[in-house]
Short mmCIF file of N, CA and C in Angstrom, two decimals:
data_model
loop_
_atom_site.label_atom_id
_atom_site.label_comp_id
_atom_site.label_asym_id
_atom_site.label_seq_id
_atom_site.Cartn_x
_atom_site.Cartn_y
_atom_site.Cartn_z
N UNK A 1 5.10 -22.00 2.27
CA UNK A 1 3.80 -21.44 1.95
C UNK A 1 3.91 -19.92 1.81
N UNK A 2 3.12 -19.43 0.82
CA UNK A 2 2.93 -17.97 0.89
C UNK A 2 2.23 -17.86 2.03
N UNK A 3 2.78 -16.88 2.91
CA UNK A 3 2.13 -15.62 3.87
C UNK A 3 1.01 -15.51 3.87
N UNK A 4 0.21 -15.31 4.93
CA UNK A 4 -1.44 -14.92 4.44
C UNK A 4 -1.41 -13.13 4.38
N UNK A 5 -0.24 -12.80 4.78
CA UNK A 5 -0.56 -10.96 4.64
C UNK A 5 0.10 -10.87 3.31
N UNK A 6 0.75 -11.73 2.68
CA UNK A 6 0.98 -11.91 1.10
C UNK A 6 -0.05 -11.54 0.27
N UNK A 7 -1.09 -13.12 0.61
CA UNK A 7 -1.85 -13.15 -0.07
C UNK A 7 -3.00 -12.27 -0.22
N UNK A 8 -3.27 -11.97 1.01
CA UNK A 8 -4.30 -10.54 1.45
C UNK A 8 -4.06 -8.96 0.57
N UNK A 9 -2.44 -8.83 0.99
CA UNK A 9 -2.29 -7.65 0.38
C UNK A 9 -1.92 -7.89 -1.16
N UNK A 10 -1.66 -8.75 -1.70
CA UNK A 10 -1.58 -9.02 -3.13
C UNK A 10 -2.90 -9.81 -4.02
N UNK A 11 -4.09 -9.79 -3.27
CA UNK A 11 -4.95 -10.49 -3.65
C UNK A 11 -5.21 -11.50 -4.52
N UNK A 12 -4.27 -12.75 -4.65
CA UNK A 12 -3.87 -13.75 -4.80
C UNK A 12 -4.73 -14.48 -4.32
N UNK A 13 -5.24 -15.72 -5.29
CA UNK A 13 -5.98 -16.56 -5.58
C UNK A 13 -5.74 -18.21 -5.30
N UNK A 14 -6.53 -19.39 -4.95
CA UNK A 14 -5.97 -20.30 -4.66
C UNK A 14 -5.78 -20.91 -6.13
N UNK A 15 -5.62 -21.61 -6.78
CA UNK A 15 -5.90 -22.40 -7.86
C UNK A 15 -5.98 -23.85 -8.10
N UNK A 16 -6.89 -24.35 -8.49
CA UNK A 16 -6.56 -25.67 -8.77
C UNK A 16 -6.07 -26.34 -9.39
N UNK A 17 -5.71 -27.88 -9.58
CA UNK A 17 -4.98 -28.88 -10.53
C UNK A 17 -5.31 -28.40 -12.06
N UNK A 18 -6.26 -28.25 -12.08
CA UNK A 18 -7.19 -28.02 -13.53
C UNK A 18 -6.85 -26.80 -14.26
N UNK A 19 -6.99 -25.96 -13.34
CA UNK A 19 -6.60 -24.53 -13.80
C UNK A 19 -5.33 -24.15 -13.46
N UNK A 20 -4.42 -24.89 -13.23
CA UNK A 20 -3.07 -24.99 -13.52
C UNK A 20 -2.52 -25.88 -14.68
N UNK A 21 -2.40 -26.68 -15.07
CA UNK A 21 -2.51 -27.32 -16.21
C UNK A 21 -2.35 -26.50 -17.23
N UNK A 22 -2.65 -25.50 -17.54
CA UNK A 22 -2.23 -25.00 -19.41
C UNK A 22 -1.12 -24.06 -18.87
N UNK A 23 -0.25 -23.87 -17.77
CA UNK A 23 0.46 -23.01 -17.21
C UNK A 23 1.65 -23.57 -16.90
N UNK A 24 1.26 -25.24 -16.67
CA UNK A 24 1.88 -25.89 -16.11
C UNK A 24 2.76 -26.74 -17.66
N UNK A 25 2.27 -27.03 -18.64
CA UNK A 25 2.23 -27.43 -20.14
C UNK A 25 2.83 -26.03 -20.48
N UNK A 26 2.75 -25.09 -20.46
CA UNK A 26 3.61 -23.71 -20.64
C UNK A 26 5.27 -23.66 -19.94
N UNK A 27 5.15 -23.86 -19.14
CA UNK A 27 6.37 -23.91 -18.35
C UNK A 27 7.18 -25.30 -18.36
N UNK A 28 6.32 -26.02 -18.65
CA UNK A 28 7.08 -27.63 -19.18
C UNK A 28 7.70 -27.64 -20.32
N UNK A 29 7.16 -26.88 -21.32
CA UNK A 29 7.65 -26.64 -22.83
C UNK A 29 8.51 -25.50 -23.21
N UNK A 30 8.87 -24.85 -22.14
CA UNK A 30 9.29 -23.58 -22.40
C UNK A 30 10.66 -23.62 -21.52
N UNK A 31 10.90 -24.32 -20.48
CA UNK A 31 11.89 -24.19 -19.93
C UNK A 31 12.83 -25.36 -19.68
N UNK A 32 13.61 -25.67 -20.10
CA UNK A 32 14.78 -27.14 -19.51
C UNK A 32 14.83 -27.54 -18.46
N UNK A 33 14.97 -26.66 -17.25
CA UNK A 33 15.47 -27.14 -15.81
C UNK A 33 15.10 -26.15 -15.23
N UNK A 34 15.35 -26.75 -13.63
CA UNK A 34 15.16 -25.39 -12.69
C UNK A 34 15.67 -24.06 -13.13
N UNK A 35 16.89 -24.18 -12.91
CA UNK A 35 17.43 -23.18 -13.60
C UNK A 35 16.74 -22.25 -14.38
N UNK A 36 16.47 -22.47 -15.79
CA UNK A 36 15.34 -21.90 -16.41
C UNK A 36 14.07 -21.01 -15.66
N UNK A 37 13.65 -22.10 -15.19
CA UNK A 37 12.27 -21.71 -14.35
C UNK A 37 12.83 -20.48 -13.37
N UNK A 38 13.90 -20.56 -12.39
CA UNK A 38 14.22 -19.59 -11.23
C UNK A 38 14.41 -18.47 -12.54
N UNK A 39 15.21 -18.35 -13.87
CA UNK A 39 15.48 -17.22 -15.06
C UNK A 39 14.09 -16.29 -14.71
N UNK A 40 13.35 -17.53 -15.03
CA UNK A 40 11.86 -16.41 -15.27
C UNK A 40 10.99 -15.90 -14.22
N UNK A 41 11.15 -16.60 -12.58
CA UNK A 41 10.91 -16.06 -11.75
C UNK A 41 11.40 -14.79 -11.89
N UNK A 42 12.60 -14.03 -12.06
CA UNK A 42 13.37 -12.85 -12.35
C UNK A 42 12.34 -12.12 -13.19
N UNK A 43 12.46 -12.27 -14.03
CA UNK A 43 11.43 -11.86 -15.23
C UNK A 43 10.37 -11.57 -14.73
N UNK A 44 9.59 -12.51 -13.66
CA UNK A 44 8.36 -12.10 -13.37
C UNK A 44 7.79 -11.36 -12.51
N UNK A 45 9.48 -10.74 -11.49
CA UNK A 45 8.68 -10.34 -10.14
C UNK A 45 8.57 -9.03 -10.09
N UNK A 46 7.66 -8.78 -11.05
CA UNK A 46 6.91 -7.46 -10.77
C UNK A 46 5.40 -8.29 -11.18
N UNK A 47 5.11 -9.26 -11.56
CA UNK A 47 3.93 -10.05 -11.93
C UNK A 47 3.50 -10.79 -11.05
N UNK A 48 2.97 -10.19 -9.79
CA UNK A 48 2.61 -11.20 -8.20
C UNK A 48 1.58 -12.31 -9.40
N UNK A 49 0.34 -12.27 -9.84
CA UNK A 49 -0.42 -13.08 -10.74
C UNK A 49 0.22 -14.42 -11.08
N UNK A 50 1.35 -13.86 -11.91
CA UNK A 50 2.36 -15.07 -12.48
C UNK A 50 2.53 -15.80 -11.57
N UNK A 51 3.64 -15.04 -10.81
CA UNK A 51 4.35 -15.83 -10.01
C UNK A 51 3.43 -17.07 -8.94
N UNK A 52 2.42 -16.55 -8.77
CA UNK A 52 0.94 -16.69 -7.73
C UNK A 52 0.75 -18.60 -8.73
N UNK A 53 0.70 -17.80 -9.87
CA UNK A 53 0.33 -19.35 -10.89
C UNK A 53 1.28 -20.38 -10.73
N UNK A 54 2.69 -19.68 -11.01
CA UNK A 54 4.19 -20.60 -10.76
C UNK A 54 3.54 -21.36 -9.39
N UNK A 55 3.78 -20.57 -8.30
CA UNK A 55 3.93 -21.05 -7.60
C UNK A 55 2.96 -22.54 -7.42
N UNK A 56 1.26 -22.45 -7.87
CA UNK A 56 0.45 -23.27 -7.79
C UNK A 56 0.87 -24.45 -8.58
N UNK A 57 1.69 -24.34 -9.76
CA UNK A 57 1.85 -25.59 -10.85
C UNK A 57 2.81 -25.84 -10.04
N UNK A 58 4.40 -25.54 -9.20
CA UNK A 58 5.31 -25.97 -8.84
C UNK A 58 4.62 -27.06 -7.46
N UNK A 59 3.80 -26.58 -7.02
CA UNK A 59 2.94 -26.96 -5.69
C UNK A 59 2.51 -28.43 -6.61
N UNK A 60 1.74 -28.40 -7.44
CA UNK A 60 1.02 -29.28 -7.79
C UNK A 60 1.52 -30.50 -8.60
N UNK A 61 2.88 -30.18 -9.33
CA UNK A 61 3.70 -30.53 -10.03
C UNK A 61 5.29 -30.66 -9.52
N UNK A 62 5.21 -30.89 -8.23
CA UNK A 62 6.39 -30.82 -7.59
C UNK A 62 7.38 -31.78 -7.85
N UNK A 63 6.18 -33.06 -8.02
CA UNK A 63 7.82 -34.38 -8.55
C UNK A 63 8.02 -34.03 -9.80
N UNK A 64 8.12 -33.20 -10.50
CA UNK A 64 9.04 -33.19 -11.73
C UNK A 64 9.60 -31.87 -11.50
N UNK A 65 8.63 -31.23 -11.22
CA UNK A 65 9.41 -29.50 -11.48
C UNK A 65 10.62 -28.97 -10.54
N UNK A 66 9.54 -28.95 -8.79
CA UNK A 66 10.35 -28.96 -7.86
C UNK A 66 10.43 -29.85 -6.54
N UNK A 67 11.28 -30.99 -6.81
CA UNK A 67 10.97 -32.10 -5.27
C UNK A 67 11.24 -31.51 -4.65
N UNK A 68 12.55 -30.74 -4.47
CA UNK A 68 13.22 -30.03 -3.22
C UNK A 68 12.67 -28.98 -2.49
N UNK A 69 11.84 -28.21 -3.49
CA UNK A 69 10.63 -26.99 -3.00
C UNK A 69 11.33 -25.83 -2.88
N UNK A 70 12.65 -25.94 -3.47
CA UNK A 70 13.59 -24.49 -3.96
C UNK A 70 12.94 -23.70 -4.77
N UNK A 71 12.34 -23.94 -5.98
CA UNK A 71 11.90 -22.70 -6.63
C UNK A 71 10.34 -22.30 -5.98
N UNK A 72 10.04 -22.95 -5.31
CA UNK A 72 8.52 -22.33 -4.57
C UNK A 72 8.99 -21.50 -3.50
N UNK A 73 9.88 -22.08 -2.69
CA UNK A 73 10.78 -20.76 -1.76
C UNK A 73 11.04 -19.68 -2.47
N UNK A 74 11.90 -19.65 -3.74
CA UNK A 74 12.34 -18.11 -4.30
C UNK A 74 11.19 -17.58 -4.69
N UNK A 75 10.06 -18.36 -5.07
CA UNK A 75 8.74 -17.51 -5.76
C UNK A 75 8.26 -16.64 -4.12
N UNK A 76 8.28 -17.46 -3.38
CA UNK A 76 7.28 -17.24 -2.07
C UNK A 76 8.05 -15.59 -1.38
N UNK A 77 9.75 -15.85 -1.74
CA UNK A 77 10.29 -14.64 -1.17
C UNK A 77 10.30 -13.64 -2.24
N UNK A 78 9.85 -13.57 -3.72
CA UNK A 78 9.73 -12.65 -4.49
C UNK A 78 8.35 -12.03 -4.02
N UNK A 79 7.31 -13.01 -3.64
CA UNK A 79 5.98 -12.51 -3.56
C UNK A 79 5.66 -12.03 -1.92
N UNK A 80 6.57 -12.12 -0.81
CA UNK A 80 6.72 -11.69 0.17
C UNK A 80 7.51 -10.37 -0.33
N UNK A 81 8.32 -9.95 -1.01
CA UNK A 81 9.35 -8.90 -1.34
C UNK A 81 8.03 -7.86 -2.02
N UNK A 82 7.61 -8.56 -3.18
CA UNK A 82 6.32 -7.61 -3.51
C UNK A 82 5.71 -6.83 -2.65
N UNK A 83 5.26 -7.79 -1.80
CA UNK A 83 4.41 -6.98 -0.63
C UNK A 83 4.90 -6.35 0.23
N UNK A 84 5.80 -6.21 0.46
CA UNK A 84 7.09 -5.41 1.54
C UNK A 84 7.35 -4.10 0.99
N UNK A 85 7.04 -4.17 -0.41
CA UNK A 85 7.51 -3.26 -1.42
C UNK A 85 6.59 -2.21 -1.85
N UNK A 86 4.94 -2.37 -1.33
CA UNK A 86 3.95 -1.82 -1.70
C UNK A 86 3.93 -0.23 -0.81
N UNK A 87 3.57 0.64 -1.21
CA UNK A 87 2.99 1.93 -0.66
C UNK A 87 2.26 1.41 1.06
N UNK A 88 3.02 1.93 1.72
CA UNK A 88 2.00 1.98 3.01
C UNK A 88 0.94 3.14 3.47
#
């Protein structure tokens, strides 16, 4: 799970099934394998938002994307790293 001082200090949103779905059809069509998907975690972590979304479709979409819950861990420690990373 993301952190709640994550989510607090990155003001990160819950999302639902519904409003994951055209994100989730984005990332289904766009990437082959995990692999892929962890590529663009890279790509994204300066984008807490994104990653915030990843993380909700991987959550919601876990038997295909992630059973093992590996790429929701690397999202969760990019978006813990974000916030570690902010101006105090």
């Amino acid at each position: 799970m993301i952190s709640r001082d994550t989510i607090k200090a990155l003001s990160l949103k819950s999302l639902t099934r519904a409003e994951s779905y055209d994100f989730y059809i984005e990332v289904n069509s766009e990437f082959n394998d995990s692999a892929g998907i962890e590529e663009a975690i890279s790509w994204w972590q300066d984008n807490p938002e994104k990653l915030n979304r990843l993380w909700w479709v991987l959550n919601y979409y876990s038997e295909k994307l992630d059973p093992e819950r590996t790429l929701r861990a690397i999202v969760e420690k990019t978006l813990d790293f974000i916030h570690k990373s902010l101006p105090k």
